[in-house]
CSV table of C-alpha atoms in Angstrom, one decimal:
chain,number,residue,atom,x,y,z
Y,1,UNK,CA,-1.4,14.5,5.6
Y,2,UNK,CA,-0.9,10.7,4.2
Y,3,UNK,CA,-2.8,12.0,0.7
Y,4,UNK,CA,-1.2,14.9,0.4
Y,5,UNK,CA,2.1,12.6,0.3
Y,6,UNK,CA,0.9,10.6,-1.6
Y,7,UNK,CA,-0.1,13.5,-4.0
Y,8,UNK,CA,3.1,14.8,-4.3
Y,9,UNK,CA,5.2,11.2,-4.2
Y,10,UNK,CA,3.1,9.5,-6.7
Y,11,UNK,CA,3.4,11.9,-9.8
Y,12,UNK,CA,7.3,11.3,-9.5
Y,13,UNK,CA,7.5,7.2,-10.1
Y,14,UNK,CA,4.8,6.8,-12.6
Y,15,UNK,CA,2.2,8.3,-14.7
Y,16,UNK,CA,-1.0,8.5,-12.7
Y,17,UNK,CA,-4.3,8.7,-14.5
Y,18,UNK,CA,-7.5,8.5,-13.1
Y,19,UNK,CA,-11.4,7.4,-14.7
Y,20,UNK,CA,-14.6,6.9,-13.1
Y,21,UNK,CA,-17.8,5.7,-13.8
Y,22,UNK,CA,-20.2,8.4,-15.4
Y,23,UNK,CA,-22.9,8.1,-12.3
Y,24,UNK,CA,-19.4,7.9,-9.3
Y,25,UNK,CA,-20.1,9.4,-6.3
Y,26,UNK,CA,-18.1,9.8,-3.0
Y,27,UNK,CA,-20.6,10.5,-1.0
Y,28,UNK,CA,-19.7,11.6,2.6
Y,29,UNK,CA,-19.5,8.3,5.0
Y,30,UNK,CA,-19.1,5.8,2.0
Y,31,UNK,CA,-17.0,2.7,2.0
Y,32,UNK,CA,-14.2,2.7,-0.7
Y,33,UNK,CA,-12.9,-0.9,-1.7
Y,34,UNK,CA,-9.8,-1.3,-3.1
Y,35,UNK,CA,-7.6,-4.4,-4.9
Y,36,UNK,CA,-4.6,-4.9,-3.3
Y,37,UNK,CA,-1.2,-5.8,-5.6
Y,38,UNK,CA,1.4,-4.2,-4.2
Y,39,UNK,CA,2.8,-2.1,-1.2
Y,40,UNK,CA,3.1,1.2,-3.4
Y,41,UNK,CA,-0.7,0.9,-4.3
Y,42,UNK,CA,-2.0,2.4,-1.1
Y,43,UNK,CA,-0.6,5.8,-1.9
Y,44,UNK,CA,-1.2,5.2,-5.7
Y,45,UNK,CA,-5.2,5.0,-4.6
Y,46,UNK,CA,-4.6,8.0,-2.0
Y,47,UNK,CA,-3.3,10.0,-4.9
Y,48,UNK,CA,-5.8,9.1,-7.3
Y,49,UNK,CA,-8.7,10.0,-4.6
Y,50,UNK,CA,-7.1,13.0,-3.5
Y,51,UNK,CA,-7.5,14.5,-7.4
Y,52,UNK,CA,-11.4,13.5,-7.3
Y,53,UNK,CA,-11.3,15.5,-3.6
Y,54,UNK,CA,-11.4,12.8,-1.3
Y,55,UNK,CA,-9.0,12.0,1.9
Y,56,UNK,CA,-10.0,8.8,3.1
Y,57,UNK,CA,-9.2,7.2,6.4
Y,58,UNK,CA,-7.5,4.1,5.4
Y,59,UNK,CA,-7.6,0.3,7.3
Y,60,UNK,CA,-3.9,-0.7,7.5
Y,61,UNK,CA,-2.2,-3.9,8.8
Y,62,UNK,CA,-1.0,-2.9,12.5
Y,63,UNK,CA,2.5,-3.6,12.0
Y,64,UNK,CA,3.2,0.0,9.8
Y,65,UNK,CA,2.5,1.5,12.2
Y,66,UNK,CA,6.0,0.5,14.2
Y,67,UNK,CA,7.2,2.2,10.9
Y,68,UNK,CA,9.1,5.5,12.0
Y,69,UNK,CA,7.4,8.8,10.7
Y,70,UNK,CA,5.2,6.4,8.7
Y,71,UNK,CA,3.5,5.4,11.9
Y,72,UNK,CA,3.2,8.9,13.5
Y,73,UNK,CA,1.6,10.0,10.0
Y,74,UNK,CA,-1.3,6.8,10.2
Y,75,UNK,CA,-1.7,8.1,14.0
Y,76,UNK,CA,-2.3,11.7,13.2
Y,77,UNK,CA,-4.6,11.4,10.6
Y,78,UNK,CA,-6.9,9.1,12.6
Y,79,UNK,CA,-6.3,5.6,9.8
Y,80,UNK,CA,-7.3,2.7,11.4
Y,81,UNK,CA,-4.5,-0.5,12.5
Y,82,UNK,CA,-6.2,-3.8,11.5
Y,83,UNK,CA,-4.5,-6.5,14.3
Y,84,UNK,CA,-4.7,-9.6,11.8
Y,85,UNK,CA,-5.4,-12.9,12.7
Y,86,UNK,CA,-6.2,-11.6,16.3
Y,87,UNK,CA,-9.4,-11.5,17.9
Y,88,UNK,CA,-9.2,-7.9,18.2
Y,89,UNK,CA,-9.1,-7.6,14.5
Y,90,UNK,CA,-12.5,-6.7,15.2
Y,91,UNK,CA,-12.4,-3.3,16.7
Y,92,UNK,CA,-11.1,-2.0,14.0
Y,93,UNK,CA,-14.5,-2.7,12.7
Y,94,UNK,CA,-16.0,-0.6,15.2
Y,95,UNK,CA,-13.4,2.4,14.7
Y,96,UNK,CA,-14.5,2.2,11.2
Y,97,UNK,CA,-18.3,2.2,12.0
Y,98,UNK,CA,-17.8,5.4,14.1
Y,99,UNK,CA,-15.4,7.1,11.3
Y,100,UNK,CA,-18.3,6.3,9.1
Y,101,UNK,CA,-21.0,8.1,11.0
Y,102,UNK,CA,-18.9,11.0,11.1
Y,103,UNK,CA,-19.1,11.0,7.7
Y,104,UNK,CA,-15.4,10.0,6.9
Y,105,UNK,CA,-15.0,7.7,3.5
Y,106,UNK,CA,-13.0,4.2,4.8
Y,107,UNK,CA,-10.5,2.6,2.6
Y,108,UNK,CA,-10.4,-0.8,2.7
Y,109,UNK,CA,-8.2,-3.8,1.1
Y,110,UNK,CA,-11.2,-6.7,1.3
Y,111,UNK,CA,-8.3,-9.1,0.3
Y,112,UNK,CA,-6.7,-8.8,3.3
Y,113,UNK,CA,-3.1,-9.0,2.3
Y,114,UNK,CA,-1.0,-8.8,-1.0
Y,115,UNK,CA,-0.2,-11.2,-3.7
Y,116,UNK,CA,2.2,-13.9,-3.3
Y,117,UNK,CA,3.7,-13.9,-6.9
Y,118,UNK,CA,7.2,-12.5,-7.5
Y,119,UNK,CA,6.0,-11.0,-10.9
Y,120,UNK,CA,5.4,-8.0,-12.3
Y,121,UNK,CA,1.7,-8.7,-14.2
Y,122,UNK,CA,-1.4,-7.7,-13.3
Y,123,UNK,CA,-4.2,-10.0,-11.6
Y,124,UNK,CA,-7.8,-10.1,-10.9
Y,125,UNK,CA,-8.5,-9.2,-7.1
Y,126,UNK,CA,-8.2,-12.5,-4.9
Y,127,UNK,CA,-10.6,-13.7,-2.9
Y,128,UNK,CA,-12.3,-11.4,-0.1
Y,129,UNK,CA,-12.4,-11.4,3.3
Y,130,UNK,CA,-15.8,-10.6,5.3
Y,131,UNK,CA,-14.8,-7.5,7.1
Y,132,UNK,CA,-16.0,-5.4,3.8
Y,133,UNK,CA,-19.3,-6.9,3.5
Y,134,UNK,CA,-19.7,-6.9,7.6
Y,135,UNK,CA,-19.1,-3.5,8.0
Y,136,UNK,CA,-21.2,-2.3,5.0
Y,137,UNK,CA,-24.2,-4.4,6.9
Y,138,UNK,CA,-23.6,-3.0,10.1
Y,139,UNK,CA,-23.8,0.7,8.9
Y,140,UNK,CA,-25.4,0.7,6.0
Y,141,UNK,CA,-23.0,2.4,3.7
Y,142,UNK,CA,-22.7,2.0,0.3
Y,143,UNK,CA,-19.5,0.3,-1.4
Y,144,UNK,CA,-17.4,2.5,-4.0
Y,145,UNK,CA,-15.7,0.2,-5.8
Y,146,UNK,CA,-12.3,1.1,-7.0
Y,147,UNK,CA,-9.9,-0.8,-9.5
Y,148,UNK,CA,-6.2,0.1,-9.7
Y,149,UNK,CA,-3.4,-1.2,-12.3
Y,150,UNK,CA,0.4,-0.5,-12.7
Y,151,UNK,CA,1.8,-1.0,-8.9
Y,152,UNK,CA,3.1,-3.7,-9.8
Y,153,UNK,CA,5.8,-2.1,-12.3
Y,154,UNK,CA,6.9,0.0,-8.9
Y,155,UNK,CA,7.6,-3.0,-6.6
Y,156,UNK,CA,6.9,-6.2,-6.1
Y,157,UNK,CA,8.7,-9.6,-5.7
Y,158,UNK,CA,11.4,-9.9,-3.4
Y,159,UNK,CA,12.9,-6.7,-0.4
Y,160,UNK,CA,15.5,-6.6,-3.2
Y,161,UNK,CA,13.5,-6.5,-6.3
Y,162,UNK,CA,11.0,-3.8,-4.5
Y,163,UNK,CA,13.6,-1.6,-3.3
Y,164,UNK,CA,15.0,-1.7,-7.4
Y,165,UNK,CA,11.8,-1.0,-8.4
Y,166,UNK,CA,11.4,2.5,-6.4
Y,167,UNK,CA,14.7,3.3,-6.9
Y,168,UNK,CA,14.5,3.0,-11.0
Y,169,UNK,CA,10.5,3.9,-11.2
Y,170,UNK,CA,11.3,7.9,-11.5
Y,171,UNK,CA,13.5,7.0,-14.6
Y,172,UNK,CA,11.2,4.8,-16.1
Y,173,UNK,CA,7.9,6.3,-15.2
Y,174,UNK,CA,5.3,3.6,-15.6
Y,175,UNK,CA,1.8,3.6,-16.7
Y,176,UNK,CA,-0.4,3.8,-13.4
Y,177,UNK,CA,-4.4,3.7,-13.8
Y,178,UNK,CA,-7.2,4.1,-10.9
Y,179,UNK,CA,-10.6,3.4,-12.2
Y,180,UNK,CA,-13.8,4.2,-9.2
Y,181,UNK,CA,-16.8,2.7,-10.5
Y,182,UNK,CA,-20.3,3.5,-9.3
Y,183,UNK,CA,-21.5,3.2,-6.0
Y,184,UNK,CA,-23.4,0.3,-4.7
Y,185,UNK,CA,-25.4,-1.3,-2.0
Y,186,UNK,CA,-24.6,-4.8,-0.7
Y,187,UNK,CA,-27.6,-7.4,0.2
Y,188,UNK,CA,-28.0,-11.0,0.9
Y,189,UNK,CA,-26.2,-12.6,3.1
Y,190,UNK,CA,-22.3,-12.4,4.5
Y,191,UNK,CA,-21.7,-14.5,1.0
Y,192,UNK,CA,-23.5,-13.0,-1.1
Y,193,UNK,CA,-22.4,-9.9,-0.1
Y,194,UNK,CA,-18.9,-10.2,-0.1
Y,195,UNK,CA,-19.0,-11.8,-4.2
Y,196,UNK,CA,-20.9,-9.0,-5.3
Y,197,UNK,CA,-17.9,-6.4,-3.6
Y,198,UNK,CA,-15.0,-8.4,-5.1
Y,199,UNK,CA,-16.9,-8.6,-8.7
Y,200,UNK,CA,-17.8,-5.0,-8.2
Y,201,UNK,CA,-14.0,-4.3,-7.6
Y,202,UNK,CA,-12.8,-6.6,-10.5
Y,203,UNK,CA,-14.9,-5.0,-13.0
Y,204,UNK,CA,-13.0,-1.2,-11.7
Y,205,UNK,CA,-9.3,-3.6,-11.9
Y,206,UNK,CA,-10.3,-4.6,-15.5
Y,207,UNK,CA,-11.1,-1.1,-16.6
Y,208,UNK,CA,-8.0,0.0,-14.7
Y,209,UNK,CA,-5.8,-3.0,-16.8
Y,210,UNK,CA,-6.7,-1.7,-19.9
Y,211,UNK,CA,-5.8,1.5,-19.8
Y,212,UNK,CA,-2.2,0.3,-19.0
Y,213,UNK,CA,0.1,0.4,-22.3
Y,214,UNK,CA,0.3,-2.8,-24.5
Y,215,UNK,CA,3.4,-4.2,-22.6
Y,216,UNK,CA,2.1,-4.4,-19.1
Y,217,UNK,CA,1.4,-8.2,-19.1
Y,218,UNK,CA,-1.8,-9.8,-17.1
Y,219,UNK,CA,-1.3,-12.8,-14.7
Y,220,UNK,CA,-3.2,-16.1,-16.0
């Protein structure tokens, strides 16, 4: 249900275009890792997958789902509430592991939050978190890695600036640009793991960037 909104909201604020890598695969029980820029990406991503024939199950922050309809939506379709900065942030590890063996793709923001700039420009992915590289240890999946540009010019900043932002985006219909790079397998250690992932996902971000139009700025 929450791609299939996302496939019919996402076409009206921006223009969506999607790339992948010519060897991509989204092989049944994969680990999809995302950037995370702004709070319109999520369905942005969901859209973008949906068109490549993929539903994920997406790992959320807890709280949306106190969100009326929003959070009966995430319950339905079985997505997964990440309990941040509590110690039972990690069962939502464990829901992802079993989603996983059923064969389910898992959406997950490595970064673990969004961006605290006000602006508009795009940026590299931040630093990760070690949920990604934990889970993909624990169950052996591999990592899709999946770059995404343009949110940004839907909301972001301030409540006030975000709500302009959707409420103008249908009339000026930015650029929006998901790139899914090829599939990979983390090894080494928590570390290790975790830079190859964000570097993996960087790479899809820059590819992503530069299909934006000329005047989408990028963050120093």
């Amino acid at each position: 249900m929450l791609s299939r909104i996302a496939d019919v909201l996402v076409p009206a604020v921006g223009r969506l275009s999607v790339t992948t890598d010519a060897d991509t695969a989204l092989a049944p029980g994969s680990i999809i890792a995302a950037n995370h820029t702004s709070l319109a990406d999520p369905a942005i991503v969901l859209a973008a997958l949906r068109r490549l024939g993929a539903e994920p199950v997406v790992m959320a922050a807890a709280g949306l789902w106190r969100v009326p309809l929003l959070g009966r939506v995430l319950a339905d379709g079985g997505h997964i509430p990440v309990l941040r900065g509590d110690r039972r942030a990690a069962a939502a590890l464990d829901t992802a592991a079993e989603a996983l063996e059923k064969g389910r793709l898992i959406l997950i923001y490595a970064e673990g939050g969004l961006p605290r700039r006000k602006d508009a420009a795009e940026a590299a992915p931040g630093p990760f978190r070690s949920g990604l590289a934990r889970l993909a240890e624990r169950t052996g999946a591999p990592v899709v890695p999946v770059g995404h540009a343009g949110a940004r010019r839907v909301t972001s900043g301030g409540l006030g600036k975000q709500l302009a932002g959707l409420a103008t985006a249908p009339l000026r219909r930015p650029d929006l640009h998901v790139h899914v790079g090829t599939p990979l397998r983390l090894t080494g250690d928590c570390q290790a793991r975790t830079a190859r992932a964000r570097t993996a996902v960087t790479n899809a971000w820059r590819t992503a960037a530069a299909h934006l139009d000329d005047s989408s700025p990028i963050a120093a």
